[in-house]
């Protein structure tokens, strides 16, 4: 009797394994077209590629030049779970007739946001299989104005586009960072751009009235956010000085705090490890794509400048004040980029006002990331709001050159 039960168990287990194997095989390799459905009924499209590696599926999300690798993919029966390596989100879907359908799930501390998700294989285009011949070429720099649908809030940004035929890539630079790697299509006189990185899902549409004007623009973000935008061609368009947006309050020269590291050891700028060093203080969060770009840069920067007397310290403002949850999310970022410097758990949320309370010497925190540059005497010398990542092209190169020139000057001071 026991033997029969044992063999039944073995046969059942093999059946489950074979079933999972069949579903893994049905999850087709190649380029897919995915779509996220917003509450407005519009779809935010993006492409990804699937490959096999050691019996597992590997996903690469495609946004312009960026290739965002996702390795944590589990297939059980017809269920597919795709966990983003950063940003605490995942795709939960079912595989049916070769298609994926389910939800993109964003964990926001005290709630989850579900956005309907679907994907089909063997589709390399993003918006149109056969777009109309473009009426205009809009490569270059644009001054773009974004407003809420009620026209109450205005944000002036700089658009940077590169168009080849129907294909277009680019980004929008704002005072708090950029929209990273956007990719899309110009079809006739219509502009379409999108991206997905596991944290943000963006769709930009607009009418190209002529080679100098874009009107009737709409910006869809995440599950439900909608903004209006318009733009005019302006090769001299620029943002306010990023070093002017956050300052020290009158009477302050230094900044002070004590927060725990990932092992709950308290860390302060008065510790011996920071004495007589130029210190780069990174105000960031594991949920923040621009912080991800800055972290990637600072890791390489640290390797080059640490031996010269520079220290880097990250202050993580997470979506939850629960230490264990924050630690898990921060460790994902730390492991993803092999961060060699300490990341501290602040215990404050990613709300800008709450974050500002933890650093009372600052006039406020305008955006994430914010980078504070401290000289060897412990005095704050510069505060930079936002980060222009590699998706901004020359802006990224200009920032890194300017930043490292400043650091070299501070290192030379007695």
mmCIF file with all atom_site columns, C-alpha atoms in Angstrom, residues 6-20:
data_model
loop_
_atom_site.group_PDB
_atom_site.id
_atom_site.type_symbol
_atom_site.label_atom_id
_atom_site.label_alt_id
_atom_site.label_comp_id
_atom_site.label_asym_id
_atom_site.label_entity_id
_atom_site.label_seq_id
_atom_site.pdbx_PDB_ins_code
_atom_site.Cartn_x
_atom_site.Cartn_y
_atom_site.Cartn_z
_atom_site.occupancy
_atom_site.B_iso_or_equiv
_atom_site.pdbx_formal_charge
_atom_site.auth_seq_id
_atom_site.auth_comp_id
_atom_site.auth_asym_id
_atom_site.auth_atom_id
_atom_site.pdbx_PDB_model_num
ATOM 1  C CA . UNK A 1 6  ? 4.868 6.485  -3.013  1.00 0.00 ? 6  UNK A CA 1
ATOM 2  C CA . UNK A 1 7  ? 4.644 5.804  -6.750  1.00 0.00 ? 7  UNK A CA 1
ATOM 3  C CA . UNK A 1 8  ? 1.460 7.890  -6.983  1.00 0.00 ? 8  UNK A CA 1
ATOM 4  C CA . UNK A 1 9  ? 3.315 10.750 -5.318  1.00 0.00 ? 9  UNK A CA 1
ATOM 5  C CA . UNK A 1 10 ? 6.259 10.398 -7.739  1.00 0.00 ? 10 UNK A CA 1
ATOM 6  C CA . UNK A 1 11 ? 3.943 10.295 -10.748 1.00 0.00 ? 11 UNK A CA 1
ATOM 7  C CA . UNK A 1 12 ? 2.052 13.350 -9.489  1.00 0.00 ? 12 UNK A CA 1
ATOM 8  C CA . UNK A 1 13 ? 5.263 15.277 -8.908  1.00 0.00 ? 13 UNK A CA 1
ATOM 9  C CA . UNK A 1 14 ? 6.544 14.387 -12.364 1.00 0.00 ? 14 UNK A CA 1
ATOM 10 C CA . UNK A 1 15 ? 3.258 15.500 -13.871 1.00 0.00 ? 15 UNK A CA 1
ATOM 11 C CA . UNK A 1 16 ? 3.586 18.901 -12.162 1.00 0.00 ? 16 UNK A CA 1
ATOM 12 C CA . UNK A 1 17 ? 7.190 19.236 -13.295 1.00 0.00 ? 17 UNK A CA 1
ATOM 13 C CA . UNK A 1 18 ? 6.315 18.297 -16.872 1.00 0.00 ? 18 UNK A CA 1
ATOM 14 C CA . UNK A 1 19 ? 3.397 20.711 -16.818 1.00 0.00 ? 19 UNK A CA 1
ATOM 15 C CA . UNK A 1 20 ? 5.642 23.550 -15.609 1.00 0.00 ? 20 UNK A CA 1
#
